[in-house]
Structure formats: structure tokens, C-alpha cells
Amino acid sequence: MQIKARTRIAIIGAGPTGVELAVALTQANIPFLLFDAGQIGQTIAWWPKHTRFFSTSERIAMPGLPLMVFDQQHPTNDDYLAYLRGVVQQFGIQEHAYEPVIEVKHLSDGDFVLITEKKGIRQHYQADFVVLATGGMAEPRMLNIPGEDLPHVSHYLNDPHDYFQQELLVVGGRNSAVEYALRCWRAGAKVTLSYHKPELLKTSIKPALLQDIETSHEHVPKILAAIQQRLAGSSEVIR
């Protein structure tokens, strides 16, 4: 086994937490390597363009690195990705982008070996410590029902434009599902919102979104207490 590089700390995940840790380690002169299966802030880049954070800029900015937004409103994902890129450039952080860590081995001496793969080539890195900064959005929440792997079924929020004049079923009943259903309806989609409980959890939805979905009930019909049994070529089966 040939070790390509040795480091003090290996960070897996180049989202907000991974980048902030990389900044802190840079300031403390502690060697590290930063890996991501995609690009910096990849899960945020998956959001539809111009999606706004629920949090204000000062709440998602890193300490001592203010995030300025031109309209003083809640920042969009585009704003935040530009912010992350600027932080990475400012501190000279070198990211191993598009180099997923496929295995981590714990050696008998306490060190770790990380095995990565990029463009079909595997590499080995050794580190004293490993930090998992993959976050909670790296993988979608699956329904685990037949038909979920059909080509017209998506587990990510595509651009609302994709569904113009198309019938769209959004499964979920909290902030993301409600906001996405509303955005797609306003982009010209024929949207239905499906949720497995008898009513939307009002305590789990931002007040502005809750008011919006309640006043738009004629345009965005809801199927409540719905349990999806399977997804078919042009429909779903609910009980």
C-alpha cells in the first residue's frame, strides 16, 4: 500500500462545517486534507437556483468572516456558495474535490488510512485523526417503496422550471416540501402535496410558508394521511 500523503487531520466533507474547520486549522498551522465527493458546498448547490436560507446572513456566516448580501435579505444558495468560494480562496485552502472517500481503515498504531477514488484511480492517505463533516443532507430520505428508482422520480429539488405545465407530486409536509410545492406551482406546474399525517405539522413549518400554503389550497391540493405503496409509470398508489 503506497501512501500518497500524510497529514494530521483528514476532513471528509467540504460543506460549511468542513470549510470552517479547515479555516480554523489553517489559522492554527495544523496540517489537514479536505475531501469531498463533489464540490465545495455540494448539497447546497443541489438546491434550485435562488433558494433563500431561512436563516439570516449573520447566523450562517463563519466567525469573523461576514457574509454580505446586496439586498440585505436572507441569502440565497448562490450567495452562500460564492461566500464559501471566497473563504476558501482567502485562506488558500486546497480541496480534494470530486474525490470521494470510499473507505477508512483504523490502523493498529491508532492512525487512519483513507482510500479515495477519482477518475477511476484509487489513492491512499494517512491521518492521525478523521473528522466526518458530511452533514445531514448528503443522502436523501427514501420511501423504500417499489418504483422509487423510476427515471421520473427525483429525491432532489430540481429547478421548478423543469415542471412547467407538468403534473407534479411532492411527498413531504414540512418546510422544504411546502416551499418547493409553492415554487413549482408558481412556475406553472400542476402540483399536489402528499403527506403521511392527518394534517401538516404547523409547528414544523415557518409561519410565512404556512400562511402561504393555507391560502393557496385551491391551487396546491393536499392529500393527507397518505401512505405511498408504490410509484408507477404515470401515477402513484396510495392507501
Short mmCIF file of C-alpha atoms in Angstrom, two decimals:
data_model
loop_
_atom_site.label_atom_id
_atom_site.label_comp_id
_atom_site.label_asym_id
_atom_site.label_seq_id
_atom_site.Cartn_x
_atom_site.Cartn_y
_atom_site.Cartn_z
CA MET A 1 0.00 0.00 0.00
CA GLN A 2 1.54 3.27 -1.14
CA ILE A 3 0.59 6.35 0.88
CA LYS A 4 0.20 9.42 -1.31
CA ALA A 5 0.24 11.92 1.57
CA ARG A 6 0.29 12.02 5.37
CA THR A 7 -1.46 14.65 7.44
CA ARG A 8 -2.53 15.47 10.95
CA ILE A 9 -6.28 15.71 10.28
CA ALA A 10 -8.41 14.48 7.39
CA ILE A 11 -11.76 16.22 6.89
CA ILE A 12 -14.43 14.36 4.94
CA GLY A 13 -16.97 16.83 3.63
CA ALA A 14 -16.39 20.35 2.25
CA GLY A 15 -19.66 21.91 3.30
CA PRO A 16 -19.98 24.77 5.80
CA THR A 17 -18.68 22.72 8.75
CA GLY A 18 -15.78 21.22 6.83
CA VAL A 19 -14.71 24.58 5.40
CA GLU A 20 -15.00 26.33 8.77
CA LEU A 21 -12.84 23.64 10.38
CA ALA A 22 -10.33 23.98 7.54
CA VAL A 23 -10.14 27.73 8.22
CA ALA A 24 -9.54 27.14 11.94
CA LEU A 25 -6.82 24.57 11.24
CA THR A 26 -5.18 26.91 8.73
CA GLN A 27 -5.12 29.69 11.32
CA ALA A 28 -3.61 27.28 13.87
CA ASN A 29 -0.99 25.99 11.39
CA ILE A 30 -2.25 22.41 11.77
CA PRO A 31 -1.84 20.28 8.62
CA PHE A 32 -5.00 18.82 7.14
CA LEU A 33 -6.57 17.42 3.99
CA LEU A 34 -10.10 18.28 2.89
CA PHE A 35 -12.06 15.78 0.80
CA ASP A 36 -15.45 15.91 -0.86
CA ALA A 37 -17.29 13.61 -3.23
CA GLY A 38 -18.44 16.70 -5.10
CA GLN A 39 -17.59 20.39 -5.00
CA ILE A 40 -17.50 22.80 -2.07
CA GLY A 41 -20.99 23.12 -0.59
CA GLN A 42 -22.28 20.39 -2.89
CA THR A 43 -25.57 19.73 -1.09
CA ILE A 44 -26.34 23.46 -1.13
CA ALA A 45 -25.52 23.55 -4.85
CA TRP A 46 -28.23 20.92 -5.35
CA TRP A 47 -30.91 23.37 -4.26
CA PRO A 48 -32.87 25.14 -7.01
CA LYS A 49 -31.30 28.44 -8.03
CA HIS A 50 -32.17 31.45 -5.89
CA THR A 51 -33.43 29.37 -2.95
CA ARG A 52 -33.19 31.53 0.16
CA PHE A 53 -31.99 30.36 3.54
CA PHE A 54 -34.45 30.59 6.39
CA SER A 55 -31.59 31.99 8.49
CA THR A 56 -30.19 35.49 8.11
CA SER A 57 -26.65 36.05 6.87
CA GLU A 58 -25.10 36.65 10.30
CA ARG A 59 -26.37 33.28 11.52
CA ILE A 60 -24.75 31.24 8.76
CA ALA A 61 -21.54 33.24 8.37
CA MET A 62 -18.32 31.97 9.91
CA PRO A 63 -16.89 33.84 12.93
CA GLY A 64 -15.00 36.91 11.79
CA LEU A 65 -15.97 36.40 8.14
CA PRO A 66 -19.16 38.36 7.47
CA LEU A 67 -21.50 37.35 4.68
CA MET A 68 -22.79 40.45 2.88
CA VAL A 69 -25.93 40.24 0.74
CA PHE A 70 -26.65 43.05 -1.72
CA ASP A 71 -30.35 43.39 -0.81
CA GLN A 72 -29.91 42.79 2.95
CA GLN A 73 -32.40 39.91 2.74
CA HIS A 74 -31.95 36.27 3.59
CA PRO A 75 -29.07 34.97 1.45
CA THR A 76 -29.68 32.59 -1.43
CA ASN A 77 -27.77 29.39 -2.04
CA ASP A 78 -25.90 31.22 -4.82
CA ASP A 79 -24.87 33.92 -2.32
CA TYR A 80 -23.62 31.32 0.12
CA LEU A 81 -21.71 29.28 -2.45
CA ALA A 82 -19.93 32.45 -3.58
CA TYR A 83 -19.17 33.16 0.07
CA LEU A 84 -17.68 29.68 0.58
CA ARG A 85 -15.54 30.02 -2.54
CA GLY A 86 -14.26 33.37 -1.32
CA VAL A 87 -13.37 31.95 2.10
CA VAL A 88 -11.53 29.01 0.55
CA GLN A 89 -9.55 31.32 -1.72
CA GLN A 90 -8.82 33.81 1.05
CA PHE A 91 -7.23 31.16 3.26
CA GLY A 92 -5.55 29.23 0.46
CA ILE A 93 -7.41 26.01 1.22
CA GLN A 94 -6.80 23.22 -1.27
CA GLU A 95 -9.80 20.91 -1.55
CA HIS A 96 -9.71 17.38 -2.93
CA ALA A 97 -12.90 17.93 -4.93
CA TYR A 98 -14.71 15.08 -6.69
CA GLU A 99 -12.55 12.64 -4.70
CA PRO A 100 -14.93 10.61 -2.54
CA VAL A 101 -13.56 8.70 0.44
CA ILE A 102 -14.74 5.14 -0.17
CA GLU A 103 -13.13 3.50 2.86
CA VAL A 104 -11.47 4.44 6.16
CA LYS A 105 -9.20 1.95 7.93
CA HIS A 106 -8.13 2.26 11.57
CA LEU A 107 -4.57 1.00 11.94
CA SER A 108 -3.20 -0.80 14.98
CA ASP A 109 -0.97 2.17 15.83
CA GLY A 110 -4.01 4.46 16.04
CA ASP A 111 -3.61 6.18 12.69
CA PHE A 112 -6.18 6.13 9.90
CA VAL A 113 -5.84 5.30 6.23
CA LEU A 114 -8.34 6.86 3.85
CA ILE A 115 -8.93 5.28 0.47
CA THR A 116 -10.29 7.63 -2.19
CA GLU A 117 -11.23 7.20 -5.82
CA LYS A 118 -11.11 9.86 -8.51
CA LYS A 119 -11.45 9.24 -12.24
CA GLY A 120 -11.09 5.52 -11.59
CA ILE A 121 -7.80 5.91 -9.72
CA ARG A 122 -7.56 4.94 -6.04
CA GLN A 123 -5.30 6.79 -3.64
CA HIS A 124 -4.31 6.17 -0.01
CA TYR A 125 -3.86 8.92 2.57
CA GLN A 126 -2.79 8.57 6.20
CA ALA A 127 -4.03 10.80 9.04
CA ASP A 128 -3.80 10.97 12.83
CA PHE A 129 -7.44 11.98 13.09
CA VAL A 130 -10.51 11.88 10.83
CA VAL A 131 -13.41 14.34 11.02
CA LEU A 132 -16.70 13.36 9.38
CA ALA A 133 -18.30 16.62 8.22
CA THR A 134 -20.75 15.17 5.72
CA GLY A 135 -23.78 16.84 7.33
CA GLY A 136 -27.36 15.64 7.34
CA MET A 137 -28.29 16.29 3.70
CA ALA A 138 -25.73 14.20 1.83
CA GLU A 139 -28.25 11.41 1.28
CA PRO A 140 -31.99 11.74 0.57
CA ARG A 141 -34.66 10.25 2.81
CA MET A 142 -36.01 7.27 0.92
CA LEU A 143 -39.59 5.98 0.95
CA ASN A 144 -38.40 2.41 0.32
CA ILE A 145 -41.29 1.53 -1.97
CA PRO A 146 -41.41 -0.07 -5.43
CA GLY A 147 -40.97 2.37 -8.29
CA GLU A 148 -38.83 4.80 -6.34
CA ASP A 149 -35.99 4.29 -8.80
CA LEU A 150 -38.05 5.18 -11.88
CA PRO A 151 -36.49 7.86 -14.11
CA HIS A 152 -39.26 10.40 -13.48
CA VAL A 153 -38.85 10.14 -9.67
CA SER A 154 -36.37 12.54 -8.07
CA HIS A 155 -35.12 12.74 -4.50
CA TYR A 156 -33.70 16.21 -5.00
CA LEU A 157 -35.25 19.60 -5.62
CA ASN A 158 -34.81 20.26 -9.30
CA ASP A 159 -35.35 23.65 -10.91
CA PRO A 160 -39.10 24.48 -10.79
CA HIS A 161 -38.88 25.37 -14.49
CA ASP A 162 -38.49 21.65 -15.24
CA TYR A 163 -42.11 21.06 -14.22
CA PHE A 164 -43.81 23.83 -16.18
CA GLN A 165 -47.25 22.53 -17.28
CA GLN A 166 -46.40 19.12 -15.83
CA GLU A 167 -48.21 17.18 -13.11
CA LEU A 168 -46.01 17.01 -10.03
CA LEU A 169 -46.43 15.13 -6.76
CA VAL A 170 -44.37 16.46 -3.86
CA VAL A 171 -44.11 13.99 -0.96
CA GLY A 172 -43.50 15.65 2.39
CA GLY A 173 -45.12 18.09 4.75
CA ARG A 174 -42.51 20.34 6.27
CA ASN A 175 -40.56 23.42 5.21
CA SER A 176 -38.72 22.06 2.16
CA ALA A 177 -41.71 20.22 0.70
CA VAL A 178 -44.10 23.12 1.27
CA GLU A 179 -41.72 25.72 -0.15
CA TYR A 180 -40.93 23.57 -3.17
CA ALA A 181 -44.59 22.83 -3.89
CA LEU A 182 -45.35 26.55 -3.83
CA ARG A 183 -42.40 27.45 -6.04
CA CYS A 184 -43.28 24.80 -8.62
CA TRP A 185 -46.92 25.89 -8.66
CA ARG A 186 -45.84 29.48 -9.28
CA ALA A 187 -43.59 28.22 -12.07
CA GLY A 188 -46.64 26.74 -13.81
CA ALA A 189 -46.67 23.16 -12.54
CA LYS A 190 -49.82 21.28 -11.55
CA VAL A 191 -48.78 20.39 -8.02
CA THR A 192 -50.22 18.05 -5.41
CA LEU A 193 -48.70 17.84 -1.93
CA SER A 194 -48.82 14.43 -0.24
CA TYR A 195 -48.16 13.92 3.49
CA HIS A 196 -48.48 10.84 5.67
CA LYS A 197 -50.07 12.58 8.66
CA PRO A 198 -53.68 13.81 9.01
CA GLU A 199 -52.53 17.43 8.83
CA LEU A 200 -49.42 19.45 8.20
CA LEU A 201 -47.25 19.94 11.28
CA LYS A 202 -47.75 23.65 11.81
CA THR A 203 -45.00 23.82 14.42
CA SER A 204 -42.52 22.47 11.85
CA ILE A 205 -43.32 24.99 9.11
CA LYS A 206 -42.17 28.60 9.02
CA PRO A 207 -45.15 30.93 9.65
CA ALA A 208 -44.86 32.69 6.28
CA LEU A 209 -44.81 29.37 4.42
CA LEU A 210 -47.69 28.00 6.46
CA GLN A 211 -49.85 31.02 5.67
CA ASP A 212 -48.87 30.77 2.00
CA ILE A 213 -49.78 27.10 1.63
CA GLU A 214 -53.05 27.52 3.53
CA THR A 215 -54.17 30.41 1.34
CA SER A 216 -53.13 28.51 -1.80
CA HIS A 217 -55.14 25.36 -1.05
CA GLU A 218 -57.17 25.69 -4.26
CA HIS A 219 -54.01 25.75 -6.36
CA VAL A 220 -51.91 23.24 -4.40
CA PRO A 221 -54.26 20.45 -3.29
CA LYS A 222 -53.12 18.24 -0.42
CA ILE A 223 -53.50 14.50 0.10
CA LEU A 224 -53.21 13.96 3.85
CA ALA A 225 -52.88 10.74 5.88
CA ALA A 226 -51.41 9.24 2.71
CA ILE A 227 -49.06 6.28 2.67
CA GLN A 228 -47.38 5.67 -0.67
CA GLN A 229 -47.37 1.96 -1.50
CA ARG A 230 -45.71 2.15 -4.89
CA LEU A 231 -44.87 4.55 -7.70
CA ALA A 232 -45.95 3.60 -11.21
CA GLY A 233 -45.08 4.89 -14.65
CA SER A 234 -47.58 7.73 -14.59
CA SER A 235 -49.15 7.58 -11.13
CA GLU A 236 -48.76 6.57 -7.51
CA VAL A 237 -50.72 4.12 -5.40
CA ILE A 238 -51.83 5.44 -2.01
CA ARG A 239 -53.66 3.88 0.86
#
